[in-house]
Amino acid sequence: MKTFKKFYIEITSVCNLACSFCPQTKRQASFIQLDAFTKILDEIRPHTDSIYLHVKGEPLLHPKIDQLLDLSHERGFKVNITSNGTLLHKVKHKLLGKPALRQMNFSLHSFDGHEGSVDKEGYVSMVLSFAKEAVAQSDMLVSFRLWNLTEDNGINQERQRNRDILEMIEKEFELDFKIEEQFKRGSGVKLTKQIYLNQDHEFKWPDLKEDEDEGKGFCHGLRNQAGILVDGTVIPCCLDGEGVINLGNIHDKPFSEIIEGERATKMYDGFSRREVVEELCRKCGYRRRFGA
């Protein structure tokens, strides 16, 4: 039986921001229903115990996020959430004290990525305050993300790109070092107990309009991760935000059958041979991180 280290369940396709680095979905706006979520949890339970409540969309928009966390806990899942953090003032009471919640990731680069954002200091302060409150009362991990560095920036430009946010973080956590001094791209800097900062290049979603590579290489899709979109479409990884590689729908067929189906098997076996079967995968820059 296939097991996955990470499993992505999209609980909504709706987002309250329109960030430049995140293409807007062309799929129908939708929020997962409690019965559909429960069905998914029961079907994936033999395959994983770690779930991520996002693919596209802003998970904190879901009006029943607290109930989704309770259902996850009842079934023994540990939950990770990635959020832009702008809604914390409205929903933090639905997150704090939830034993299922293992980690919160906050995409702080969302502020500059969304045209029309105002009050950066207030936004960052709200996220930092939540993080301190969460770790003071639980074992929750918190990761702040600044994934907005550009490939062609010189190192000095990269160090200055997020200086205002970094200064707020340094002040809030009373750091005795400049974050840049410990900065290593793609690696986290520990700020305090259970709280980390991660900086990396701007994330680029794979797109069928992109150029194709030579079709050789490897990926962990369907090996250590898989996912389900809000409408029940099973996808091989968290980067297939539009369900291009539609492996089947959990409302039509059991999950365990879908991941052993013909399309999933061809993709899995192809990567075993270092051959890239799916067109979207041949146009995915992230896959190239794993080498040929």
Short mmCIF file of C-alpha atoms in Angstrom, two decimals:
data_model
loop_
_atom_site.label_atom_id
_atom_site.label_comp_id
_atom_site.label_asym_id
_atom_site.label_seq_id
_atom_site.Cartn_x
_atom_site.Cartn_y
_atom_site.Cartn_z
CA MET A 1 0.00 0.00 0.00
CA LYS A 2 1.32 3.45 -0.94
CA THR A 3 1.92 5.81 1.96
CA PHE A 4 2.59 9.54 1.81
CA LYS A 5 4.64 11.81 4.02
CA LYS A 6 2.54 14.80 2.95
CA PHE A 7 -1.07 14.85 1.83
CA TYR A 8 -2.76 18.01 0.59
CA ILE A 9 -6.50 18.55 1.04
CA GLU A 10 -7.75 21.75 -0.53
CA ILE A 11 -10.55 23.01 1.70
CA THR A 12 -11.36 26.03 -0.46
CA SER A 13 -10.42 27.32 -3.91
CA VAL A 14 -11.22 30.88 -2.83
CA CYS A 15 -8.63 33.45 -1.74
CA ASN A 16 -9.06 36.93 -0.28
CA LEU A 17 -5.93 38.20 -2.04
CA ALA A 18 -4.74 38.28 -5.64
CA CYS A 19 -0.98 37.89 -5.38
CA SER A 20 1.24 38.33 -8.42
CA PHE A 21 3.12 35.10 -7.72
CA CYS A 22 -0.03 32.95 -7.46
CA PRO A 23 -2.11 32.54 -10.65
CA GLN A 24 -5.83 32.84 -10.01
CA THR A 25 -7.62 29.52 -10.34
CA LYS A 26 -10.03 29.06 -13.22
CA ARG A 27 -11.95 26.48 -11.20
CA GLN A 28 -15.29 27.11 -9.56
CA ALA A 29 -15.22 28.91 -6.22
CA SER A 30 -15.97 26.31 -3.59
CA PHE A 31 -15.65 25.36 0.08
CA ILE A 32 -15.41 21.75 1.20
CA GLN A 33 -18.41 20.37 3.09
CA LEU A 34 -17.93 18.58 6.40
CA ASP A 35 -19.27 15.25 5.09
CA ALA A 36 -16.96 15.37 2.05
CA PHE A 37 -13.99 16.21 4.30
CA THR A 38 -14.86 13.33 6.62
CA LYS A 39 -15.08 10.93 3.67
CA ILE A 40 -11.65 12.04 2.44
CA LEU A 41 -10.08 11.60 5.88
CA ASP A 42 -11.50 8.09 6.19
CA GLU A 43 -10.25 7.10 2.73
CA ILE A 44 -6.71 8.46 3.09
CA ARG A 45 -6.23 7.33 6.68
CA PRO A 46 -4.40 4.10 5.73
CA HIS A 47 -2.07 6.13 3.50
CA THR A 48 -0.95 9.03 5.70
CA ASP A 49 -1.26 10.73 9.08
CA SER A 50 -0.02 14.17 8.01
CA ILE A 51 -2.28 16.53 6.07
CA TYR A 52 -1.90 20.02 4.65
CA LEU A 53 -5.13 22.00 4.30
CA HIS A 54 -4.30 23.86 1.12
CA VAL A 55 -3.43 23.70 -2.54
CA LYS A 56 -4.91 26.93 -3.86
CA GLY A 57 -7.16 29.22 -1.84
CA GLU A 58 -6.84 30.70 1.66
CA PRO A 59 -7.69 28.05 4.27
CA LEU A 60 -8.60 30.57 6.97
CA LEU A 61 -11.51 31.70 4.80
CA HIS A 62 -13.28 28.40 5.51
CA PRO A 63 -16.09 29.22 7.96
CA LYS A 64 -15.77 25.83 9.67
CA ILE A 65 -11.97 25.58 9.90
CA ASP A 66 -12.32 24.76 13.62
CA GLN A 67 -14.60 21.81 12.87
CA LEU A 68 -12.24 20.56 10.17
CA LEU A 69 -9.43 20.58 12.73
CA ASP A 70 -11.59 18.69 15.24
CA LEU A 71 -12.51 16.04 12.66
CA SER A 72 -8.83 15.65 11.80
CA HIS A 73 -7.87 15.22 15.44
CA GLU A 74 -10.59 12.61 16.02
CA ARG A 75 -9.04 10.52 13.25
CA GLY A 76 -5.44 10.90 14.38
CA PHE A 77 -4.17 13.36 11.76
CA LYS A 78 -1.61 16.09 12.32
CA VAL A 79 -2.51 19.22 10.36
CA ASN A 80 -0.34 21.82 8.65
CA ILE A 81 -1.82 25.07 7.33
CA THR A 82 -0.24 27.60 4.99
CA SER A 83 -1.92 31.02 5.11
CA ASN A 84 -1.34 34.62 4.12
CA GLY A 85 -2.25 35.48 7.72
CA THR A 86 -4.47 38.45 6.91
CA LEU A 87 -7.54 36.91 8.58
CA LEU A 88 -5.96 36.00 11.92
CA HIS A 89 -7.80 38.76 13.78
CA LYS A 90 -11.08 37.08 12.79
CA VAL A 91 -10.26 33.39 13.21
CA LYS A 92 -7.45 32.94 15.70
CA HIS A 93 -9.93 31.69 18.30
CA LYS A 94 -10.72 28.82 15.89
CA LEU A 95 -7.04 27.82 15.70
CA LEU A 96 -5.60 28.24 19.19
CA GLY A 97 -5.96 25.22 21.43
CA LYS A 98 -6.59 22.78 18.57
CA PRO A 99 -4.46 19.66 19.24
CA ALA A 100 -4.52 18.60 15.58
CA LEU A 101 -2.68 21.73 14.45
CA ARG A 102 0.99 20.79 14.12
CA GLN A 103 2.32 23.73 12.10
CA MET A 104 1.24 27.11 10.74
CA ASN A 105 3.14 28.59 7.79
CA PHE A 106 2.66 32.29 7.06
CA SER A 107 3.50 33.64 3.60
CA LEU A 108 4.64 37.12 4.62
CA HIS A 109 5.57 37.87 0.99
CA SER A 110 1.82 37.99 0.33
CA PHE A 111 1.76 41.59 1.56
CA ASP A 112 3.99 42.94 -1.22
CA GLY A 113 2.61 40.40 -3.69
CA HIS A 114 -0.95 41.76 -3.38
CA GLU A 115 -1.54 45.11 -5.03
CA GLY A 116 -3.40 47.40 -2.67
CA SER A 117 -2.04 46.00 0.61
CA VAL A 118 -1.96 48.60 3.38
CA ASP A 119 -0.43 48.82 6.88
CA LYS A 120 2.48 46.41 6.59
CA GLU A 121 3.49 47.03 10.20
CA GLY A 122 0.02 46.17 11.50
CA TYR A 123 -0.12 43.03 9.36
CA VAL A 124 3.29 41.72 10.39
CA SER A 125 2.66 42.58 14.06
CA MET A 126 -0.60 40.60 14.00
CA VAL A 127 1.11 37.51 12.58
CA LEU A 128 4.04 37.72 15.00
CA SER A 129 1.69 38.20 17.94
CA PHE A 130 -0.32 35.12 16.95
CA ALA A 131 2.86 33.06 16.65
CA LYS A 132 4.04 34.01 20.13
CA GLU A 133 0.64 33.29 21.62
CA ALA A 134 0.38 29.92 19.85
CA VAL A 135 3.76 28.58 20.94
CA ALA A 136 3.25 29.85 24.50
CA GLN A 137 0.26 27.55 24.94
CA SER A 138 1.02 24.57 22.67
CA ASP A 139 3.64 22.58 20.78
CA MET A 140 2.64 24.21 17.49
CA LEU A 141 5.47 25.06 15.08
CA VAL A 142 5.34 28.35 13.19
CA SER A 143 7.21 29.20 10.01
CA PHE A 144 7.35 32.69 8.51
CA ARG A 145 8.00 32.59 4.77
CA LEU A 146 9.58 35.23 2.58
CA TRP A 147 9.62 33.44 -0.75
CA ASN A 148 10.11 36.52 -2.87
CA LEU A 149 13.78 36.63 -3.75
CA THR A 150 14.58 36.81 -7.46
CA GLU A 151 17.03 34.61 -9.33
CA ASP A 152 18.92 37.59 -10.83
CA ASN A 153 19.29 39.61 -7.63
CA GLY A 154 22.77 40.20 -6.32
CA ILE A 155 23.34 39.08 -2.75
CA ASN A 156 23.26 42.66 -1.43
CA GLN A 157 19.91 43.30 -3.11
CA GLU A 158 18.55 40.07 -1.68
CA ARG A 159 19.61 41.10 1.79
CA GLN A 160 17.82 44.44 1.48
CA ARG A 161 14.64 43.14 -0.18
CA ASN A 162 12.78 42.33 3.04
CA ARG A 163 14.67 44.56 5.47
CA ASP A 164 11.59 46.29 6.90
CA ILE A 165 9.89 42.97 7.73
CA LEU A 166 13.14 41.50 9.06
CA GLU A 167 13.61 44.50 11.34
CA MET A 168 10.14 43.98 12.81
CA ILE A 169 10.93 40.30 13.41
CA GLU A 170 14.31 41.08 15.00
CA LYS A 171 12.73 43.62 17.30
CA GLU A 172 9.74 41.46 18.28
CA PHE A 173 11.90 38.46 19.18
CA GLU A 174 14.74 40.58 20.64
CA LEU A 175 17.29 38.83 18.43
CA ASP A 176 20.95 39.47 19.17
CA PHE A 177 21.88 38.93 15.52
CA LYS A 178 20.87 40.22 12.10
CA ILE A 179 18.84 37.58 10.28
CA GLU A 180 21.00 38.05 7.15
CA GLU A 181 24.02 36.88 9.12
CA GLN A 182 22.46 33.40 9.41
CA PHE A 183 20.57 33.47 6.11
CA LYS A 184 21.01 30.47 3.87
CA ARG A 185 18.64 30.29 0.91
CA GLY A 186 16.02 27.57 1.30
CA SER A 187 17.02 26.92 4.90
CA GLY A 188 15.24 28.09 8.02
CA VAL A 189 16.60 30.47 10.66
CA LYS A 190 15.44 29.65 14.19
CA LEU A 191 14.04 32.79 15.80
CA THR A 192 13.00 31.28 19.12
CA LYS A 193 11.51 28.06 20.44
CA GLN A 194 9.18 26.57 17.77
CA ILE A 195 9.35 29.64 15.49
CA TYR A 196 11.36 29.82 12.26
CA LEU A 197 11.92 32.09 9.27
CA ASN A 198 12.46 30.73 5.77
CA GLN A 199 13.60 32.77 2.75
CA ASP A 200 13.72 31.50 -0.82
CA HIS A 201 13.24 32.45 -4.44
CA GLU A 202 9.80 33.43 -5.64
CA PHE A 203 7.70 30.32 -6.19
CA LYS A 204 6.60 29.60 -9.75
CA TRP A 205 3.62 27.36 -10.46
CA PRO A 206 4.04 24.91 -13.36
CA ASP A 207 1.99 25.83 -16.41
CA LEU A 208 1.17 24.05 -19.67
CA LYS A 209 2.12 27.26 -21.50
CA GLU A 210 5.73 27.01 -20.29
CA ASP A 211 8.55 25.48 -22.32
CA GLU A 212 9.01 21.73 -22.07
CA ASP A 213 12.27 20.19 -20.91
CA GLU A 214 13.92 17.06 -22.25
CA GLY A 215 11.59 14.79 -20.27
CA LYS A 216 14.21 13.11 -18.10
CA GLY A 217 14.36 13.25 -14.33
CA PHE A 218 12.64 12.44 -11.07
CA CYS A 219 9.98 13.81 -8.72
CA HIS A 220 8.45 12.80 -5.40
CA GLY A 221 4.90 13.25 -6.68
CA LEU A 222 2.86 10.11 -5.83
CA ARG A 223 5.86 8.91 -3.81
CA ASN A 224 5.91 11.05 -0.70
CA GLN A 225 2.95 13.25 -1.52
CA ALA A 226 -0.45 13.45 -3.21
CA GLY A 227 -3.49 15.66 -2.90
CA ILE A 228 -7.20 16.20 -3.40
CA LEU A 229 -8.77 19.41 -4.72
CA VAL A 230 -11.92 20.85 -3.19
CA ASP A 231 -14.13 19.16 -5.83
CA GLY A 232 -12.65 15.71 -5.08
CA THR A 233 -10.12 15.58 -7.94
CA VAL A 234 -7.06 13.53 -6.94
CA ILE A 235 -3.74 15.11 -7.98
CA PRO A 236 -0.17 13.79 -7.70
CA CYS A 237 1.31 16.80 -5.90
CA CYS A 238 0.61 20.21 -4.41
CA LEU A 239 1.84 22.01 -7.55
CA ASP A 240 -1.01 20.85 -9.76
CA GLY A 241 -3.25 23.68 -8.66
CA GLU A 242 -5.66 23.35 -11.59
CA GLY A 243 -6.05 19.56 -11.56
CA VAL A 244 -4.35 19.14 -14.93
CA ILE A 245 -3.17 15.66 -13.94
CA ASN A 246 -6.62 14.43 -12.96
CA LEU A 247 -6.12 10.94 -11.57
CA GLY A 248 -9.80 10.47 -10.76
CA ASN A 249 -12.41 11.80 -8.40
CA ILE A 250 -12.84 10.54 -4.85
CA HIS A 251 -16.61 10.99 -5.17
CA ASP A 252 -16.66 8.47 -8.03
CA LYS A 253 -14.05 5.92 -6.97
CA PRO A 254 -12.19 5.01 -3.74
CA PHE A 255 -8.88 6.80 -3.23
CA SER A 256 -6.95 3.54 -2.89
CA GLU A 257 -8.13 2.52 -6.38
CA ILE A 258 -7.37 5.91 -7.93
CA ILE A 259 -3.70 5.90 -6.88
CA GLU A 260 -3.28 2.39 -8.27
CA GLY A 261 -5.05 3.37 -11.52
CA GLU A 262 -3.53 3.44 -14.99
CA ARG A 263 -2.57 7.13 -15.14
CA ALA A 264 -1.10 7.19 -11.62
CA THR A 265 0.85 3.97 -12.27
CA LYS A 266 2.31 5.26 -15.54
CA MET A 267 3.46 8.44 -13.84
CA TYR A 268 4.96 6.60 -10.86
CA ASP A 269 6.74 4.01 -13.01
CA GLY A 270 7.98 6.72 -15.35
CA PHE A 271 9.75 8.54 -12.53
CA SER A 272 11.22 5.21 -11.41
CA ARG A 273 12.88 5.07 -14.85
CA ARG A 274 13.74 8.79 -14.71
CA GLU A 275 11.26 9.41 -17.50
CA VAL A 276 8.72 12.23 -17.20
CA VAL A 277 5.39 10.96 -18.51
CA GLU A 278 3.08 13.92 -17.86
CA GLU A 279 3.27 17.13 -19.91
CA LEU A 280 2.77 19.36 -16.86
CA CYS A 281 5.71 17.68 -15.14
CA ARG A 282 7.93 18.40 -18.15
CA LYS A 283 7.04 22.07 -17.67
CA CYS A 284 7.64 22.18 -13.91
CA GLY A 285 10.70 24.09 -12.78
CA TYR A 286 10.45 22.73 -9.26
CA ARG A 287 11.00 19.17 -10.50
CA ARG A 288 14.41 20.20 -11.85
CA ARG A 289 15.61 20.66 -8.28
CA PHE A 290 15.84 16.87 -8.04
CA GLY A 291 18.34 16.66 -10.93
CA ALA A 292 18.33 14.38 -13.94
#
